[in-house]
mmCIF file of C-alpha atoms in Angstrom:
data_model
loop_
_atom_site.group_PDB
_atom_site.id
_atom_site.type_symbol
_atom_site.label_atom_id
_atom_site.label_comp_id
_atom_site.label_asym_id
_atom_site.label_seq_id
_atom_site.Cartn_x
_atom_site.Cartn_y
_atom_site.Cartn_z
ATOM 1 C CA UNK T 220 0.000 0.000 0.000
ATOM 2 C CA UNK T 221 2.760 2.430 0.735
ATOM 3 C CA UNK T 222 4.464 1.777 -2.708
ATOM 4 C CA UNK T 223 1.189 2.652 -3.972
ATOM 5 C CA UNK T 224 0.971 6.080 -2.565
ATOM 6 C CA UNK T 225 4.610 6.836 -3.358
ATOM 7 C CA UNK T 226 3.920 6.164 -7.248
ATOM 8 C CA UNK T 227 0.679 8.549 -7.115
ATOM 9 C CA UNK T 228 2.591 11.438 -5.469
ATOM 10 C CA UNK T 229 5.811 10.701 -7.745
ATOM 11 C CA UNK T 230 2.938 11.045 -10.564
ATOM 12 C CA UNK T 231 1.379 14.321 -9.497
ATOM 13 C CA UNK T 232 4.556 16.005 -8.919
ATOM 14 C CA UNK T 233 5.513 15.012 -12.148
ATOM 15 C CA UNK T 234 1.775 16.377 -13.879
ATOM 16 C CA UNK T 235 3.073 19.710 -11.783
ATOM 17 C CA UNK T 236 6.047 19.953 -13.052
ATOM 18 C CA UNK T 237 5.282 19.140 -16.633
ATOM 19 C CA UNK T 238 2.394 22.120 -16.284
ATOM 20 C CA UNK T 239 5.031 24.249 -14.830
ATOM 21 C CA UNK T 240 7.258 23.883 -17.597
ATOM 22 C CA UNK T 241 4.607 24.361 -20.129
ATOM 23 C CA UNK T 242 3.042 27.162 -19.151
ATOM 24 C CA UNK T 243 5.446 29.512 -17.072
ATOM 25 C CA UNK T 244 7.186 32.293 -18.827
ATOM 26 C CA UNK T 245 10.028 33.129 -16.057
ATOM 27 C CA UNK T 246 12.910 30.890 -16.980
ATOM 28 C CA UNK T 247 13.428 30.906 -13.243
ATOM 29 C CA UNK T 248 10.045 29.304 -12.218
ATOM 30 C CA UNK T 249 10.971 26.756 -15.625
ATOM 31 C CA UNK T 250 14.049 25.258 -13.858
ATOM 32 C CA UNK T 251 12.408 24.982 -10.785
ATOM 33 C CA UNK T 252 9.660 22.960 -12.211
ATOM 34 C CA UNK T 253 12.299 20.833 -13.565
ATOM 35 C CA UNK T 254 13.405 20.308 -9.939
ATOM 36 C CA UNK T 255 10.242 19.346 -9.559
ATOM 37 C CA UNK T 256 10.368 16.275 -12.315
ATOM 38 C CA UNK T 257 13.577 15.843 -10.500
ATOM 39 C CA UNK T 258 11.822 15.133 -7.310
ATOM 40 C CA UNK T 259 9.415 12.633 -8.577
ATOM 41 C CA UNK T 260 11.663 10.575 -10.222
ATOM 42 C CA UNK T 261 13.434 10.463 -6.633
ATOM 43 C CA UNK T 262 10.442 9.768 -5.073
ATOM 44 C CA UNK T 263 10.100 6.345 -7.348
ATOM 45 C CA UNK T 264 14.054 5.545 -7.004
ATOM 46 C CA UNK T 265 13.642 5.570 -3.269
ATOM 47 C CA UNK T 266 9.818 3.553 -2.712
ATOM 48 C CA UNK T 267 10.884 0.917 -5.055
ATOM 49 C CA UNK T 268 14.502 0.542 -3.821
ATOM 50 C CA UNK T 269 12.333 0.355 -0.444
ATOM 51 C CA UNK T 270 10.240 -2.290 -2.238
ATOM 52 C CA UNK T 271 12.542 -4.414 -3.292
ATOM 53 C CA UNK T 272 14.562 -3.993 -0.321
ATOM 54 C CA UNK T 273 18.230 -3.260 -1.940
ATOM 55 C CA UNK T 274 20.317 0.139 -1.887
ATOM 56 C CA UNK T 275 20.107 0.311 -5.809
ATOM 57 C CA UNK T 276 17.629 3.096 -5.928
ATOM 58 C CA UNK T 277 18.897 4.660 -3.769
ATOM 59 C CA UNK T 278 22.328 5.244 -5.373
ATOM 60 C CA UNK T 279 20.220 6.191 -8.307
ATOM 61 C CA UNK T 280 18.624 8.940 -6.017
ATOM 62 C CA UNK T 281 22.384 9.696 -5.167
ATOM 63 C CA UNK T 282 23.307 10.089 -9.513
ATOM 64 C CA UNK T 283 19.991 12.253 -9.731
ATOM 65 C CA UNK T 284 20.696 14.799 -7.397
ATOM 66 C CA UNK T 285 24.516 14.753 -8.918
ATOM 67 C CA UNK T 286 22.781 15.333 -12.097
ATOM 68 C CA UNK T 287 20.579 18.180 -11.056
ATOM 69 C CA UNK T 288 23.007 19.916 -9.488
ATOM 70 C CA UNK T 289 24.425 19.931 -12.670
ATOM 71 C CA UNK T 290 21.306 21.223 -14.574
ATOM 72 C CA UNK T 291 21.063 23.889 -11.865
ATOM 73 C CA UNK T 292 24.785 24.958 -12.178
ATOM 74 C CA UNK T 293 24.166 24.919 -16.445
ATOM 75 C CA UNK T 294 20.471 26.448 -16.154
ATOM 76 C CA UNK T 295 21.922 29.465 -14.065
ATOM 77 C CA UNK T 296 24.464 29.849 -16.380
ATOM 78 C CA UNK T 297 22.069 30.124 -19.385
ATOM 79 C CA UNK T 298 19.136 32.231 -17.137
ATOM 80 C CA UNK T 299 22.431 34.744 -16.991
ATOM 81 C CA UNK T 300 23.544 34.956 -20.434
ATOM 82 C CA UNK T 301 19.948 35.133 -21.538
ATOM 83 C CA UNK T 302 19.337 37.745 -18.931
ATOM 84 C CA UNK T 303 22.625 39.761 -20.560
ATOM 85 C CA UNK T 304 21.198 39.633 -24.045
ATOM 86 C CA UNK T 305 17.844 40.225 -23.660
ATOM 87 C CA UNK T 306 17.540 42.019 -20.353
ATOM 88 C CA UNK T 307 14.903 40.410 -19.324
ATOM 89 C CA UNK T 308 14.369 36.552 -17.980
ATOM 90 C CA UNK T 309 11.102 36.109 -20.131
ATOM 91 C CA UNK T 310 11.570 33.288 -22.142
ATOM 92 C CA UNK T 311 9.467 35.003 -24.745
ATOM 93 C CA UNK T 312 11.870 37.615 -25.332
ATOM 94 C CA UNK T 313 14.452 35.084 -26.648
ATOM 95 C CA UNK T 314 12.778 34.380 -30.268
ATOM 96 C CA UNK T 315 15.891 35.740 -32.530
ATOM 97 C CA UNK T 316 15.261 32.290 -34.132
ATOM 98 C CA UNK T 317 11.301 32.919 -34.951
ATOM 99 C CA UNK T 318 10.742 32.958 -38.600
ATOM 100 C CA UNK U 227 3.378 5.090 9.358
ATOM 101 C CA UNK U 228 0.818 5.319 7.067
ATOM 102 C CA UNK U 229 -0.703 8.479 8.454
ATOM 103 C CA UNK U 230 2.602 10.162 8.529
ATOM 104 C CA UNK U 231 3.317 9.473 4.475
ATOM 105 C CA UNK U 232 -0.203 10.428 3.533
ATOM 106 C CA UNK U 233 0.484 14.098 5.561
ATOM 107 C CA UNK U 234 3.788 14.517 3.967
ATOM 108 C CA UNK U 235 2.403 13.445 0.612
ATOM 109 C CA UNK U 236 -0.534 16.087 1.114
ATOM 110 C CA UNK U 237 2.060 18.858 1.656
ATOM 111 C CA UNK U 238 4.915 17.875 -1.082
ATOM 112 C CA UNK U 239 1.937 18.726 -3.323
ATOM 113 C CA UNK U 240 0.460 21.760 -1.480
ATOM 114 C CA UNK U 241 3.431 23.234 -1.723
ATOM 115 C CA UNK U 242 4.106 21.836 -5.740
ATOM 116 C CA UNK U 243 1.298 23.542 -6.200
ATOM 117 C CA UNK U 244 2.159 26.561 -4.805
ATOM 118 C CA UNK U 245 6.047 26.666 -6.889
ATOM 119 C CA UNK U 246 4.138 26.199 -9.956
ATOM 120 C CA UNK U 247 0.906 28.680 -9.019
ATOM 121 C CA UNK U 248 2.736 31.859 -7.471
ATOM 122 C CA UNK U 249 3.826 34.738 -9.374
ATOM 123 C CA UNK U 250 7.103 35.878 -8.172
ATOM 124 C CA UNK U 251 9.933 33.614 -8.200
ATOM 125 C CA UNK U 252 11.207 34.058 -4.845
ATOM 126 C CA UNK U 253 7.651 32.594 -3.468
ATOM 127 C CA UNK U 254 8.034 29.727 -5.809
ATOM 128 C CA UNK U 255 11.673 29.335 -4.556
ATOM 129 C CA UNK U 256 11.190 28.935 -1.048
ATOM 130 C CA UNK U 257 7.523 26.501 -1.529
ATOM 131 C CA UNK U 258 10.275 24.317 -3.464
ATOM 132 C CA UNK U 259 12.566 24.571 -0.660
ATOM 133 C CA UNK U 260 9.481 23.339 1.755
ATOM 134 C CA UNK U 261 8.466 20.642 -1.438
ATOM 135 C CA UNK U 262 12.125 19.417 -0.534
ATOM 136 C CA UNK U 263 12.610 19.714 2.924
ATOM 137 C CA UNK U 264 9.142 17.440 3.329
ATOM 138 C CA UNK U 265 10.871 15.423 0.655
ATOM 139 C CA UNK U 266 13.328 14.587 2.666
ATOM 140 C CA UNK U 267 10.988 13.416 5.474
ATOM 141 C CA UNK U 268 9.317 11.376 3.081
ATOM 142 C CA UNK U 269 12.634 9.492 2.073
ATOM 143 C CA UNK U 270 12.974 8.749 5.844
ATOM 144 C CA UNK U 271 9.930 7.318 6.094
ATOM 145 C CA UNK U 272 11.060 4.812 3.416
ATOM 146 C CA UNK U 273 13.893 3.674 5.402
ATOM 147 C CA UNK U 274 16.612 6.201 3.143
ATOM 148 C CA UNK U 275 18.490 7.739 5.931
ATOM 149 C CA UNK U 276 21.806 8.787 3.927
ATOM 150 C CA UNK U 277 19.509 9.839 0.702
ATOM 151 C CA UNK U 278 17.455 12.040 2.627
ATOM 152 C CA UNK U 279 20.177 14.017 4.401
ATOM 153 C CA UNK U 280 22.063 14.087 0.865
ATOM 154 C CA UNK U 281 18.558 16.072 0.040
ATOM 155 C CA UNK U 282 18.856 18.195 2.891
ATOM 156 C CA UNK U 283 22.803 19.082 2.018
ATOM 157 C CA UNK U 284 22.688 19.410 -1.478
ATOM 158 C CA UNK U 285 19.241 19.949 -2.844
ATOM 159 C CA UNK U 286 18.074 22.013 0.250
ATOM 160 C CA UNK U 287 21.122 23.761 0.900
ATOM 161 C CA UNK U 288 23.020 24.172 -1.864
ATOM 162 C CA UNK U 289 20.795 23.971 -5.182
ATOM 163 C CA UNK U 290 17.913 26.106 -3.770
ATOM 164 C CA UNK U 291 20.929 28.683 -2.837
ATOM 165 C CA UNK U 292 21.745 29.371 -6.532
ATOM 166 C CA UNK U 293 18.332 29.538 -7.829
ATOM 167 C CA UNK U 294 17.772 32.400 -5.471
ATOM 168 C CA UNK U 295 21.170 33.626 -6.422
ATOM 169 C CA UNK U 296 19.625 33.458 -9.769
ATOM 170 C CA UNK U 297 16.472 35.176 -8.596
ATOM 171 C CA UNK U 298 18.859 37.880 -7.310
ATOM 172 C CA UNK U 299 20.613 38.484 -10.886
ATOM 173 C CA UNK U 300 17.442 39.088 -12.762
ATOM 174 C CA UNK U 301 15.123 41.746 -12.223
ATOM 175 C CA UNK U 302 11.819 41.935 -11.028
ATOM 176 C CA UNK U 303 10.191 44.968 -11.839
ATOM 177 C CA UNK U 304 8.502 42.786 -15.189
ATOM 178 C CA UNK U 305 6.933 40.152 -13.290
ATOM 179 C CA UNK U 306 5.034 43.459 -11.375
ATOM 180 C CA UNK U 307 3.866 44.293 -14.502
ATOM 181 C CA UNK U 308 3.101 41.368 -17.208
ATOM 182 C CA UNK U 309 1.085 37.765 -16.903
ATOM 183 C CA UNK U 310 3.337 35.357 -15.945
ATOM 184 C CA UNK U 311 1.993 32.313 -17.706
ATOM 185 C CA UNK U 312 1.780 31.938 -21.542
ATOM 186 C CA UNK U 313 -0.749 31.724 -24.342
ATOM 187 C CA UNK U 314 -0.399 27.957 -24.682
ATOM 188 C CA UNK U 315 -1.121 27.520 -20.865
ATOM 189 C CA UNK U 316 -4.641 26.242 -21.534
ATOM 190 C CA UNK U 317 -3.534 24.339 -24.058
ATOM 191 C CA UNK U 318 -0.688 22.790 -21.745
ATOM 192 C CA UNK U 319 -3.120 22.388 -18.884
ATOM 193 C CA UNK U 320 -5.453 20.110 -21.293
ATOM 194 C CA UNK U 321 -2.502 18.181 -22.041
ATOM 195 C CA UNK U 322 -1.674 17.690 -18.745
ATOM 196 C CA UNK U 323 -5.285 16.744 -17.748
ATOM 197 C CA UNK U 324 -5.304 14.142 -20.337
ATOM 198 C CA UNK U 325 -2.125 12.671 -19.531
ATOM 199 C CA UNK U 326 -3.041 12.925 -15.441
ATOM 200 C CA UNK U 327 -6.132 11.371 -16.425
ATOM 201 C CA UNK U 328 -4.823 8.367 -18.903
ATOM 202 C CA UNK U 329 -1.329 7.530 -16.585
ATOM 203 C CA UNK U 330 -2.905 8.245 -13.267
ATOM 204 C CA UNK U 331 -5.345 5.341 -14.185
ATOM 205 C CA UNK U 332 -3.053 3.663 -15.582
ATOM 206 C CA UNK U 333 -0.939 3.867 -12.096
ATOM 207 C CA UNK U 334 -3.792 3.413 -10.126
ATOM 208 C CA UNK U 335 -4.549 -0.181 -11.019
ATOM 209 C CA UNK U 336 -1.413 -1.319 -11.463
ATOM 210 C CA UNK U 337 -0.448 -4.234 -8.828
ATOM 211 C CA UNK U 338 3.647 -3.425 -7.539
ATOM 212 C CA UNK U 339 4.319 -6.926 -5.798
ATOM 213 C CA UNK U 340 8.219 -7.622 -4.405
ATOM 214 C CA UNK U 341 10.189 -10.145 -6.687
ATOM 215 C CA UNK U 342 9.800 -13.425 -5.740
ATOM 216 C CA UNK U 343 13.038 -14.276 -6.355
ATOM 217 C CA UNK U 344 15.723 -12.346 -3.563
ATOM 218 C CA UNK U 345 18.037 -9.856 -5.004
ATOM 219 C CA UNK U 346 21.766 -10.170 -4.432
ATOM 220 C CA UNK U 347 22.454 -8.724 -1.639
ATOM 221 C CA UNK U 348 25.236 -6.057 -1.682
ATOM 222 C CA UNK U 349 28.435 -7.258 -0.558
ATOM 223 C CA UNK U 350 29.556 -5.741 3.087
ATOM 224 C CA UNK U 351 33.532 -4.999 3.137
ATOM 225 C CA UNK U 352 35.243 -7.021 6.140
ATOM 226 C CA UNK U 353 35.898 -5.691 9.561
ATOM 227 C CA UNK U 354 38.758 -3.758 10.063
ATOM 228 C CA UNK U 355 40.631 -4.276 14.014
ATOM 229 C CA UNK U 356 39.069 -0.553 14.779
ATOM 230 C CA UNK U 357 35.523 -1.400 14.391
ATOM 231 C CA UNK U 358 36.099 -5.078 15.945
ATOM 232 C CA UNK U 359 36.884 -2.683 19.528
ATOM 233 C CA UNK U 360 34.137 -0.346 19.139
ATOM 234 C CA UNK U 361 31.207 -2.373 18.748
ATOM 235 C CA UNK U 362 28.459 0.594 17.658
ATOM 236 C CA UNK U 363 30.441 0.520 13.894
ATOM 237 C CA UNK U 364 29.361 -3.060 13.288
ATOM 238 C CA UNK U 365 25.607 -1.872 13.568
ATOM 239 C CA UNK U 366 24.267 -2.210 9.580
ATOM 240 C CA UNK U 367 23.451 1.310 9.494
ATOM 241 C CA UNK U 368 21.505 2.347 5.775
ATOM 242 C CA UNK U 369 24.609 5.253 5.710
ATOM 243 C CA UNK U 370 27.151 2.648 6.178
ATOM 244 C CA UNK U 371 25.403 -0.134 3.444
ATOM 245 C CA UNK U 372 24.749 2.809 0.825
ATOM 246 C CA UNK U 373 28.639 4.008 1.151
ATOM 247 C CA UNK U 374 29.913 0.523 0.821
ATOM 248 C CA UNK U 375 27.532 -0.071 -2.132
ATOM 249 C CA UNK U 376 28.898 3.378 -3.650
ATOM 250 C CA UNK U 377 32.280 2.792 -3.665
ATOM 251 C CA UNK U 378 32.378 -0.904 -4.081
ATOM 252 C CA UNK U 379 29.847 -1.874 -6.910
ATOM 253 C CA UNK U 380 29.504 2.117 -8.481
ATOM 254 C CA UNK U 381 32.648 3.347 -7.960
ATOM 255 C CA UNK U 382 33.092 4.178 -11.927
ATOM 256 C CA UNK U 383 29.868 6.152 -12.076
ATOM 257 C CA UNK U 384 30.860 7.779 -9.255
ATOM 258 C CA UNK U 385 33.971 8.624 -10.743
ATOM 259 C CA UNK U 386 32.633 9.632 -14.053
ATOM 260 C CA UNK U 387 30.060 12.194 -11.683
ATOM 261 C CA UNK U 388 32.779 14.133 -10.700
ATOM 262 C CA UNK U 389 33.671 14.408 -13.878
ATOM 263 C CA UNK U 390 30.319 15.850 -14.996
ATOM 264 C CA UNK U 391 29.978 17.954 -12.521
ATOM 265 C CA UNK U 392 33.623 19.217 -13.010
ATOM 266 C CA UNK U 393 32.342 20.173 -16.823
ATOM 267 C CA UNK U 394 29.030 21.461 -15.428
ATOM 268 C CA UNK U 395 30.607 24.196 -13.183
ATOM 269 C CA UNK U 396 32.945 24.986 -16.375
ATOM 270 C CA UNK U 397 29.732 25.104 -18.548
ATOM 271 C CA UNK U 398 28.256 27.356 -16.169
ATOM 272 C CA UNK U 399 30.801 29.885 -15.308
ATOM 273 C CA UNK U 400 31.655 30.122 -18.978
ATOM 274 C CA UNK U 401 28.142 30.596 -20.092
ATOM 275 C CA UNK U 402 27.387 33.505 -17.116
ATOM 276 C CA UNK U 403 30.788 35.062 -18.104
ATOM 277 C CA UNK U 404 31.198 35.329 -21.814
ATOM 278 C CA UNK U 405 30.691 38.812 -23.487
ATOM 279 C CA UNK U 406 28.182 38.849 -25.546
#
């Protein structure tokens, strides 16, 4: 039973952070909705490594944050340089691309 | 137990809600901060001691640091002024209703039962003389099994982490610096 409500909050975080993503226009709430999608892939690592009773997921959860501190330390970088070009950290301002 | 997960759960998503509902970024920083700080409470509760205070360090301490760093860099005086969401946000929020709908179903009546056949368990490293005299290091502590898991059986990814995060902080402090 507790696997089961680890998978439905893993899920909705997921729906949240997929929404957030979507339909934000601050880069800064964007990256922190990919936190979010972060998070519930975490959430599943851990209640299955719980599950099946190993440590596997768990050094999975380990690589994951490694990895997001990563996409923090790179999405920073870019929220920066975008800021410097654009002034602004709309993502809608940076459509030099647009046909 | 049960009571406890289904309270944590209840606020991880209050407060999911609230990063991907409130206007300025600082309020959505700090709900994540919450979102993660309950996180970790919720990884306890599944038995991941060393996972949830590697949350608490790193995600809660560190990561949620920069973003507001990064809050700090931009300005604010737009967010006063325009809507923060998009024009596809309908759009997007249909999308995510039909996917919440389909997977969540999906999820819902899907059976998780444990392997029937045991896993290998993950080899322990022998006792030095030190922890043979003090007896509270032979307690099989979740800190203790993870470590010996990480640098026994993953010591290359571990390895090749470093690495990426070496190249991250490059790719970062190049990308913030360059003149443009």
């Amino acid at each position: 039973m507790a696997i089961k409500f680890a998978v439905i909050l893993g899920f909705l975080l997921f729906t949240l952070g997929f929404f957030g993503l979507l339909a934000r226009r601050n880069m800064i709430t964007i990256l922190l909705s990919l936190e979010l999608l972060f998070a519930a892939a975490g959430i599943n690592f851990v209640a299955f490594s719980n599950l099946h009773q190993n440590f596997e997921g768990q050094i999975f959860t380990i690589f994951l944050i490694v990895v997001a501190a990563g996409e923090a330390a790179i999405g920073i970088g870019l929220l920066i340089a975008l800021f410097k070009v654009k002034k602004s950290a709309n993502v809608d301002s940076a459509n030099s691309l647009r046909g | 137990m049960i009571v406890f997960v289904v309270l944590v759960s209840v606020l991880i998503v209050f407060f999911s809600i609230m990063v991907v509902s409130l206007k300025h970024p600082i309020s959505s920083a700090v709900s994540l901060l919450i979102a993660f700080l309950l996180l970790a409470i919720f990884y306890l509760l599944y038995g991941a001691e060393f996972v949830a205070a590697v949350q608490v360090l790193i995600y809660a301490g560190g990561i949620m640091v920069l973003y507001l760093m990064g809050v700090m860099f931009t300005d604010s005086e737009w967010i006063k002024i325009t809507r923060q969401t998009h024009l596809q946000a309908w759009l997007a929020l249909f999308l995510v209703l039909v996917f919440f709908g389909y997977f969540g179903h999906k999820l819902y009546h899907s059976q998780y039962p444990a392997p029937a056949v045991k896993r290998t368990e993950i080899s322990i490293a022998k006792k030095s003389e030190t922890e043979k005299k003090l007896p509270y290091l032979q307690r099989e502590t979740n800190p203790r099994s993870v470590s010996v898991a990480l640098f026994k059986d993953y010591i290359y990814p571990f390895e090749i982490a470093s690495v990426l995060l070496t190249v991250a902080v490059v790719g970062g402090v190049f990308l913030a610096k360059k003149e443009v």
